[in-house]
mmCIF file of C-alpha atoms in Angstrom:
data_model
loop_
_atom_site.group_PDB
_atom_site.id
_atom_site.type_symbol
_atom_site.label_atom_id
_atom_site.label_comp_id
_atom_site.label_asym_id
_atom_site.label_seq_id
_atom_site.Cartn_x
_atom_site.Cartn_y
_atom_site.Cartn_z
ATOM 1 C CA UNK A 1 -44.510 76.094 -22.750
ATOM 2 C CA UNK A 2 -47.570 73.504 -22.251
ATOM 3 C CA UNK A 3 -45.460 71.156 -25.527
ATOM 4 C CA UNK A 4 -42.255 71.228 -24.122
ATOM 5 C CA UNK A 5 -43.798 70.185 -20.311
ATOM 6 C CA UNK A 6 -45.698 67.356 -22.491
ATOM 7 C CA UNK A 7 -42.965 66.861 -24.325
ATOM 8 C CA UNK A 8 -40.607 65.707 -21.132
ATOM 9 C CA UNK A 9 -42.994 64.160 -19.538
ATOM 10 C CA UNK A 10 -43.331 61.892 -23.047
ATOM 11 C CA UNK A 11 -39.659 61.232 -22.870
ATOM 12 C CA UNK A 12 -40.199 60.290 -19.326
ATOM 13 C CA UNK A 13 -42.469 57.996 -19.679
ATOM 14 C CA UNK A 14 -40.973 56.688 -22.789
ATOM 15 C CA UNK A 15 -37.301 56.079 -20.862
ATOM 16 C CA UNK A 16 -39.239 54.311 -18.076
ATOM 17 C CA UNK A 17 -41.326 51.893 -20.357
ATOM 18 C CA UNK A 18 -37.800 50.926 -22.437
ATOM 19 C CA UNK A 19 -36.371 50.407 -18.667
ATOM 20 C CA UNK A 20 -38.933 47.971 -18.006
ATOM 21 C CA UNK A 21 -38.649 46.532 -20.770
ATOM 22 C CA UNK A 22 -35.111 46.077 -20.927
ATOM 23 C CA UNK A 23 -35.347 45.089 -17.105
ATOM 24 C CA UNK A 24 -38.075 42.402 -18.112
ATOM 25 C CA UNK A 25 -35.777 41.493 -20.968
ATOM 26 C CA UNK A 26 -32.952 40.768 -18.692
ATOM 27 C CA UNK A 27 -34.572 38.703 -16.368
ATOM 28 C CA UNK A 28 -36.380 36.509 -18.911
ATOM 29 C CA UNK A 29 -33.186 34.632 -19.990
ATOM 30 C CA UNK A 30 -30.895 32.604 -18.461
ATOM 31 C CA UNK A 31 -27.752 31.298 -19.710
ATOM 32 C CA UNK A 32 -26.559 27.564 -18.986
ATOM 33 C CA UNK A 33 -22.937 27.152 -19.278
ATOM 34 C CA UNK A 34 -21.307 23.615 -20.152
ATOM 35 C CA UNK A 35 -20.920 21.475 -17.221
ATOM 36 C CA UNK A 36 -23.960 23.075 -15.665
ATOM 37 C CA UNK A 37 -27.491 22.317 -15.216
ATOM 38 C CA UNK A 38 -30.450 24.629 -13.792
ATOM 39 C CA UNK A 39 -33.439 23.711 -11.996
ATOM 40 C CA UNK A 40 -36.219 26.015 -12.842
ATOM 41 C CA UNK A 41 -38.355 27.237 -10.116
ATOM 42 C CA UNK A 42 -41.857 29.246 -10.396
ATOM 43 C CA UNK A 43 -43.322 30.589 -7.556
ATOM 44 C CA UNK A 44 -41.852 28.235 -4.929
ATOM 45 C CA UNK A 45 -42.399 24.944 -6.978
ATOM 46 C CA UNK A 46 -39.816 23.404 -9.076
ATOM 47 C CA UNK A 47 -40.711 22.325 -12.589
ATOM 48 C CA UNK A 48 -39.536 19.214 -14.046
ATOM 49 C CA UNK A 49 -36.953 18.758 -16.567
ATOM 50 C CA UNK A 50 -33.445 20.198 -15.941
ATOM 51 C CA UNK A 51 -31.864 22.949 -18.076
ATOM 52 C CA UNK A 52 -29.282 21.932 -19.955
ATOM 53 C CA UNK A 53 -26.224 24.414 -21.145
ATOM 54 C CA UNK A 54 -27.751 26.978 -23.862
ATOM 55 C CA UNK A 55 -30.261 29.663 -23.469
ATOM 56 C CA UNK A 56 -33.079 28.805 -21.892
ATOM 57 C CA UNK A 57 -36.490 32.036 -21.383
ATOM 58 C CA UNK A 58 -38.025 31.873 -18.096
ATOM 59 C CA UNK A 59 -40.645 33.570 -16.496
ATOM 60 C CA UNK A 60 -39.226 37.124 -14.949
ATOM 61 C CA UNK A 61 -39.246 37.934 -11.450
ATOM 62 C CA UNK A 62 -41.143 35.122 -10.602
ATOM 63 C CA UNK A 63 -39.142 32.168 -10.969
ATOM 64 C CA UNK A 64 -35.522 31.287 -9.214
ATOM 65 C CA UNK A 65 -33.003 29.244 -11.209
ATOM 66 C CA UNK A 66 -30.734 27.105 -8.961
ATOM 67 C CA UNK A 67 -27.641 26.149 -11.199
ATOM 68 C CA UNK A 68 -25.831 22.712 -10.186
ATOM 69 C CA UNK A 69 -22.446 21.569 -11.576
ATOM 70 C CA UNK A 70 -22.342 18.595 -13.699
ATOM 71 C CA UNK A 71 -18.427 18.243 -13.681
ATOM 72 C CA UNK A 72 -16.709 15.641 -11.454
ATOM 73 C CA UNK A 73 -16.684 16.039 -7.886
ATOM 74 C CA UNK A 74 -14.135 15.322 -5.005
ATOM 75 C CA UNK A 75 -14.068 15.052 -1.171
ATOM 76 C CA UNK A 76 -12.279 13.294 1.200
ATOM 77 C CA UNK A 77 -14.942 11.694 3.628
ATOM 78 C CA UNK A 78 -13.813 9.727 7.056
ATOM 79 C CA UNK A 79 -14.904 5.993 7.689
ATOM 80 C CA UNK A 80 -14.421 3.702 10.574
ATOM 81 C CA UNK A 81 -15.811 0.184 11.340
ATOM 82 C CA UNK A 82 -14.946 -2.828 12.914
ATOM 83 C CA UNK A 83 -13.450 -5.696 10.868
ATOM 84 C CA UNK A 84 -14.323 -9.856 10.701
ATOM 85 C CA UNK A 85 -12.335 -10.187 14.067
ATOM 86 C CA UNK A 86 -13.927 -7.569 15.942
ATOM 87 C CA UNK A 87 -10.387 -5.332 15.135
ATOM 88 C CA UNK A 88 -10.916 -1.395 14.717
ATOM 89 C CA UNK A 89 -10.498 -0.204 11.132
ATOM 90 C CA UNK A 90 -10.331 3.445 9.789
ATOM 91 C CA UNK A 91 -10.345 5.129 6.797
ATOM 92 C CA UNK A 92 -10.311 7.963 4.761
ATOM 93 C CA UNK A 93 -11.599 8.121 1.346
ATOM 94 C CA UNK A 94 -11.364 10.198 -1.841
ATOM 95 C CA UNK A 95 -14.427 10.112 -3.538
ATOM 96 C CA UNK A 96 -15.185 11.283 -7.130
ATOM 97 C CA UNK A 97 -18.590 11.562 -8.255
ATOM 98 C CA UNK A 98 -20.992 13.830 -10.306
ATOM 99 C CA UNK A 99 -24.369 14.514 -10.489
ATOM 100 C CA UNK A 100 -27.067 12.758 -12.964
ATOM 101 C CA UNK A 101 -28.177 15.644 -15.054
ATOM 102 C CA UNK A 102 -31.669 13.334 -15.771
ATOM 103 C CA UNK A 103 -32.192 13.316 -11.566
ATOM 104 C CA UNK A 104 -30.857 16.535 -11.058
ATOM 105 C CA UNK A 105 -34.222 17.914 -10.619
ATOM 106 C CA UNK A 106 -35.112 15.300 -8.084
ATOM 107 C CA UNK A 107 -31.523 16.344 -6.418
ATOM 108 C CA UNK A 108 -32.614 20.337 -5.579
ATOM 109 C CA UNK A 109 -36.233 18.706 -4.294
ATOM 110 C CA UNK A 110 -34.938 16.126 -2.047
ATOM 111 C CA UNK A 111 -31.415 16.912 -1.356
ATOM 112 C CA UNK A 112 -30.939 20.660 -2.409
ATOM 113 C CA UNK A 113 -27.278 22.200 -2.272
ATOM 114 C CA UNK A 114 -24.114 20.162 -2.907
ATOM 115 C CA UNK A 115 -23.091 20.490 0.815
ATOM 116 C CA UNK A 116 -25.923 19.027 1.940
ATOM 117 C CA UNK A 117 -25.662 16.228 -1.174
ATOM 118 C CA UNK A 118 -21.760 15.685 0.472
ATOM 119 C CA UNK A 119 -23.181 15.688 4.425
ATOM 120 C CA UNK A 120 -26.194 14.372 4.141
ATOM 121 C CA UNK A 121 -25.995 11.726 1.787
ATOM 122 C CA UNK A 122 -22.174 11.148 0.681
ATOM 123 C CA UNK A 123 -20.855 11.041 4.020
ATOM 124 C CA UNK A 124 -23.222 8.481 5.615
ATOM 125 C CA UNK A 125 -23.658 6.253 2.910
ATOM 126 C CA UNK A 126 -19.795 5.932 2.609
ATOM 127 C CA UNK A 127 -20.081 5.076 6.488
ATOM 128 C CA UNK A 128 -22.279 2.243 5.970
ATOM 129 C CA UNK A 129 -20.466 1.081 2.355
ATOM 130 C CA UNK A 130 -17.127 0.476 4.822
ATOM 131 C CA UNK A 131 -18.956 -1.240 7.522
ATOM 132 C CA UNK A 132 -20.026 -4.084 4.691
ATOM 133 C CA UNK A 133 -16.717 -3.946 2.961
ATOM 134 C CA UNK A 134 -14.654 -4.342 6.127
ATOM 135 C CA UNK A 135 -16.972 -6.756 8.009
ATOM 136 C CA UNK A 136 -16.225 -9.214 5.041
ATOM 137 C CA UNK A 137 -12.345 -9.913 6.597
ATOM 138 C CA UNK A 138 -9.881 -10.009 8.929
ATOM 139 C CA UNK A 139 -8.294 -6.414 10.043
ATOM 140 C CA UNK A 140 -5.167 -8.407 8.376
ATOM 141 C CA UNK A 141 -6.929 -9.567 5.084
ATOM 142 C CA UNK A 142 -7.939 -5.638 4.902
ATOM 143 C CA UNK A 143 -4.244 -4.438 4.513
ATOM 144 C CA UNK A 144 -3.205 -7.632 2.659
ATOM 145 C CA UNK A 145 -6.059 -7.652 0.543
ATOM 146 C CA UNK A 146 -6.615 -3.682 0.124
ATOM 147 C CA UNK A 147 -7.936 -3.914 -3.447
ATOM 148 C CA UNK A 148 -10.733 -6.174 -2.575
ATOM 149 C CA UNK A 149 -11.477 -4.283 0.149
ATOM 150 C CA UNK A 150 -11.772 -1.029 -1.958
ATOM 151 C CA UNK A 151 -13.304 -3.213 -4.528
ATOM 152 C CA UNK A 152 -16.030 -3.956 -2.196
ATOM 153 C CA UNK A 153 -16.633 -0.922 -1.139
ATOM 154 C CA UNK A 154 -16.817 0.744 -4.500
ATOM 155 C CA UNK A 155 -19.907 -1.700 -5.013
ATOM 156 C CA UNK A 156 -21.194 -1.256 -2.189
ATOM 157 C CA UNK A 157 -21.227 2.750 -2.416
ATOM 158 C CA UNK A 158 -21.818 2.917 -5.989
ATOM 159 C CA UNK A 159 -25.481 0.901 -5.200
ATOM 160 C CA UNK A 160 -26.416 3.348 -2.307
ATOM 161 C CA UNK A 161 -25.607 6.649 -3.753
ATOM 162 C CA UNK A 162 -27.217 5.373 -7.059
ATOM 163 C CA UNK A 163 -30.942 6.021 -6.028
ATOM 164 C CA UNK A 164 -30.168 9.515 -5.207
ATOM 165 C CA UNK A 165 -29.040 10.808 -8.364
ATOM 166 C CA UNK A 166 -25.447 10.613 -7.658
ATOM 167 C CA UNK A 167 -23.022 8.576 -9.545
ATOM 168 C CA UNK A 168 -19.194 7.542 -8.322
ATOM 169 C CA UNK A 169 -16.423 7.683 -10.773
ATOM 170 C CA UNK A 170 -13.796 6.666 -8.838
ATOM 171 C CA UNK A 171 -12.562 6.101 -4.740
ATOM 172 C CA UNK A 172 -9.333 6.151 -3.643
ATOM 173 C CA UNK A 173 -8.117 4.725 -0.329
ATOM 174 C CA UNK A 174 -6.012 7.490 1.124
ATOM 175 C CA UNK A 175 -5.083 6.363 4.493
ATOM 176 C CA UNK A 176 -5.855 3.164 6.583
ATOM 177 C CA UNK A 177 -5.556 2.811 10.239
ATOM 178 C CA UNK A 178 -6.000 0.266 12.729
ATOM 179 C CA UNK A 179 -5.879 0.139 16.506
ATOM 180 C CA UNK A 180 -2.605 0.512 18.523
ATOM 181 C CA UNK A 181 -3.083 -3.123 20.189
ATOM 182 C CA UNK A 182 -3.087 -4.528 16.802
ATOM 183 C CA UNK A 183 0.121 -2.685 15.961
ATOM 184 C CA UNK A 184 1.860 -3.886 18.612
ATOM 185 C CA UNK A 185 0.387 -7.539 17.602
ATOM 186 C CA UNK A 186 1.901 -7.216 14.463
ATOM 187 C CA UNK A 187 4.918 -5.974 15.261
ATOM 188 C CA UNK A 188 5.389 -8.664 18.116
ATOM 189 C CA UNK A 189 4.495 -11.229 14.749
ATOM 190 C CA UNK A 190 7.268 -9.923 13.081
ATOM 191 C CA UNK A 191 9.691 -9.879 15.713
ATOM 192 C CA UNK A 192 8.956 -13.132 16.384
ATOM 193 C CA UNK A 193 9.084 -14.330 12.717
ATOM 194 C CA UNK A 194 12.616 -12.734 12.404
ATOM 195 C CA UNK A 195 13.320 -14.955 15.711
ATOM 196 C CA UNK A 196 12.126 -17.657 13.887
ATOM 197 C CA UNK A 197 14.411 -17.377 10.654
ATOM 198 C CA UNK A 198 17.562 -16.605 13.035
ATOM 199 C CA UNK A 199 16.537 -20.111 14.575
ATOM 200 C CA UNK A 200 16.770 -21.339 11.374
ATOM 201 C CA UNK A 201 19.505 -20.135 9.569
ATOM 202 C CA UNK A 202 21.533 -21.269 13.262
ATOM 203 C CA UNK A 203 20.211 -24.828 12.659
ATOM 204 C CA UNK A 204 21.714 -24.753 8.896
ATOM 205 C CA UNK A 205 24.869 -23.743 10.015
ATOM 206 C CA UNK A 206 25.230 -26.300 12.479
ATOM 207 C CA UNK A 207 23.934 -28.770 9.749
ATOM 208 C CA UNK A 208 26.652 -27.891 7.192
ATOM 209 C CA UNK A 209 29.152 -27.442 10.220
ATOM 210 C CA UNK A 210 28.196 -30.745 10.888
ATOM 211 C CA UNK A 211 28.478 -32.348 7.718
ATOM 212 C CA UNK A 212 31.481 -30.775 7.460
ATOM 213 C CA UNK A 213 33.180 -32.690 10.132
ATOM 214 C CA UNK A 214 32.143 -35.723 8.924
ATOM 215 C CA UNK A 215 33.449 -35.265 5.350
ATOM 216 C CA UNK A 216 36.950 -33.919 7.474
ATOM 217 C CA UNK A 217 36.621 -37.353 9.454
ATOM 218 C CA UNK A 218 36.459 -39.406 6.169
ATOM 219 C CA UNK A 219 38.820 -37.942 4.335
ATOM 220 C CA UNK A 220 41.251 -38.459 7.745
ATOM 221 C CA UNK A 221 40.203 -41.842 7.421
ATOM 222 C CA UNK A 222 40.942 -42.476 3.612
ATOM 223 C CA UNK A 223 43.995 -41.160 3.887
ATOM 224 C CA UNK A 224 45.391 -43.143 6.982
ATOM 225 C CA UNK A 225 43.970 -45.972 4.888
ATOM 226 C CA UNK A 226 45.692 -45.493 2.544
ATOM 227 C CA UNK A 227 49.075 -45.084 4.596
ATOM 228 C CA UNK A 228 48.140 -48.263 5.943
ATOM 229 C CA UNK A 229 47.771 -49.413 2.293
ATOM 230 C CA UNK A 230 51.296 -47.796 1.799
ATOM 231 C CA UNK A 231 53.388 -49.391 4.561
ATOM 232 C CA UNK A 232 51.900 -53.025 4.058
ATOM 233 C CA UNK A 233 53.192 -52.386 0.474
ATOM 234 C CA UNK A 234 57.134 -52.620 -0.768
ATOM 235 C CA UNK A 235 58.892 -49.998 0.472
ATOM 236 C CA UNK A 236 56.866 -48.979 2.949
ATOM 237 C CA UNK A 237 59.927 -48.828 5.699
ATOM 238 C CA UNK A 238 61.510 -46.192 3.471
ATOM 239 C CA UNK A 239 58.045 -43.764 3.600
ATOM 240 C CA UNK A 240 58.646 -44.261 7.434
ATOM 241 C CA UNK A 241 62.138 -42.718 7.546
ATOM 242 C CA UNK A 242 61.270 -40.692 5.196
ATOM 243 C CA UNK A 243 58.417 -38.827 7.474
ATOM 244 C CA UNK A 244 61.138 -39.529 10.566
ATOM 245 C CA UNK A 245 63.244 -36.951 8.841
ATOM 246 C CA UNK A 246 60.790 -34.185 7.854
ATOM 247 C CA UNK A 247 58.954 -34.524 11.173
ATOM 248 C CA UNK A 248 62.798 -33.635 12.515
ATOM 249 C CA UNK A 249 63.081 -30.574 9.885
ATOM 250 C CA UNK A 250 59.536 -29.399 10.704
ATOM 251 C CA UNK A 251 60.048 -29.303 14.364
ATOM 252 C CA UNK A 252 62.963 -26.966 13.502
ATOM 253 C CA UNK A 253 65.151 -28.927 15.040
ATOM 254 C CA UNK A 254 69.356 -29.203 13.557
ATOM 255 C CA UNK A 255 70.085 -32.131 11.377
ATOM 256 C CA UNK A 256 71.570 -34.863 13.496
ATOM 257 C CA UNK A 257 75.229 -35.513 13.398
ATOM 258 C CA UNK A 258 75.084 -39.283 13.667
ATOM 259 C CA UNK A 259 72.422 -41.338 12.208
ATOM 260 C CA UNK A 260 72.114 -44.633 13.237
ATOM 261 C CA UNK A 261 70.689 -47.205 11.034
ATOM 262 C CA UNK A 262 68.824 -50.764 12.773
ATOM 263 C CA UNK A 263 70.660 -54.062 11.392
ATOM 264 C CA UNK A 264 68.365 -54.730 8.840
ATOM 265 C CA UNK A 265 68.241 -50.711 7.144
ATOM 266 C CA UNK A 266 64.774 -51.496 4.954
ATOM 267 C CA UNK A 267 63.265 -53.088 8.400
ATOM 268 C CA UNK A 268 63.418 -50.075 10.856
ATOM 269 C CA UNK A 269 63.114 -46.828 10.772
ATOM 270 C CA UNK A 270 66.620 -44.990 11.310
ATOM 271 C CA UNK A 271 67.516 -43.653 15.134
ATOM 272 C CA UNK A 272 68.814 -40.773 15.156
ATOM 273 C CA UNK A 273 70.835 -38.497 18.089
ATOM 274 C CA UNK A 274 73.072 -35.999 18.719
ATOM 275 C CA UNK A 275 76.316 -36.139 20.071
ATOM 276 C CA UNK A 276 76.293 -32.691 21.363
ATOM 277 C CA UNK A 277 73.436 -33.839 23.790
ATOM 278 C CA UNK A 278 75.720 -36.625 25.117
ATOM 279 C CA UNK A 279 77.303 -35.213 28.150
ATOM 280 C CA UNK A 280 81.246 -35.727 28.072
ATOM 281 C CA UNK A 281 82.108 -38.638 31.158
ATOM 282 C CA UNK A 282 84.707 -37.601 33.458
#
């Protein structure tokens, strides 16, 4: 009776030991995936040098691992500033970063979760990278010009957020707004451009209209020079009773019964009646 009570109470004991030591045994690895580091923290203090992907042993129960992804990042942060000519200018921005796996433990000492990298840090130093960029032109120049004024601020963002361990890829402009007063400026511009080229085109018309008239009035003129040419000539008399008779036709008018010719027929031009318009005498 006495072995088999010592026996159990062996087996006990024995089943409790391999539980703590399977229990220590779990909690004295860690596993760091690809695109991850880990911060390793023991008793409260973090230790330096991150933990890259692999196994890594750590001390059980005692130390926390905080595991940060190293993959690229994206969030749309808000921006507004005023431009060169005191104009309001918003924006929104897509920004891509990642984290420095050589700062990273610096990151979880000074900046902690992503969140508070993205509200803390991201967020505000975007703020002030748009300020600089947009305080460099005109409200116009920044919507002309948008490439150098993401170009600018890429710079200018890519500098501040350096320092803490966080590196940009890549921005992206994805809207741009500007007051309503300088809508309404620019769409009074363009109305008034469009005024401008009607004025314009008006002006060429009555140009070429113009012209036109001129080139009608000279060509008139050639060619009753060249009548005059005509007439002076031989035979001019006969070009006179010539039109006499086909103004006659082209009026609609009957050919005339009699046709009178002057005494000399190549010195006048004909006269011509009717004697159905003579009225009979009593």
């Amino acid at each position: 009776m006495k072995n088999q009570q010592l026996g159990n109470w062996q087996t006990t004991v024995l089943g409790i030991v391999l539980a703590i030591i399977v229990l220590f045994g779990l909690n004295s690895f860690i596993i760091i995936n690809p695109g991850q580091a880990g911060v390793i923290s023991i008793l409260g203090k973090a230790r330096d040098g991150a933990l890259l992907e692999g196994i890594h042993v750590k001390p059980p129960f005692i130390s926390v691992i905080d595991v940060y992804d190293l993959t690229v990042q994206k969030f749309e942060v808000p921006a507004e500033s005023s431009t060169k000519d005191l104009q309001n200018l918003s924006a929104r921005f897509a920004i891509n970063f990642r984290l420095d796996p050589v700062q990273v433990v610096q990151v979880r000492r000074k900046q902690g979760t992503l969140a508070n990298i993205v509200s803390k840090i991201i967020a505000p130093q975007t703020q002030e990278a748009f300020k600089i960029a947009a305080a460099r032109r005109t409200v116009e120049e920044a919507i002309t010009k948008r490439s150098e004024l993401k170009e600018d601020f890429d710079n200018a963002l890519g500098d501040r957020l350096d320092k803490y361990g966080i590196i940009v890829l890549d921005t992206s402009v994805v809207d741009l707004t500007f007051s309503p007063e300088f809508a309404r400026a620019v769409e009074e511009k363009q109305i008034a451009e469009q005024r401008a080229q009607r004025a314009v085109y008006v002006a060429r018309e009555a140009e070429q209209e113009a012209q036109a008239e001129v080139n009608r009035a000279k060509g008139k003129a050639e060619a009753q020079r060249l009548l005059a040419e005509t007439l002076k000539a031989q035979g001019g008399q006969l070009v006179l009773q010539k039109e006499a008779i086909e103004a006659w036709k082209t009026g609609g008018a009957q050919m005339p019964k009699v046709l009178v010719m002057g005494g000399d027929s190549k010195g006048s031009v004909p006269f011509i009646f009717n004697l159905g318009n003579i009225p009979n005498q009593p």
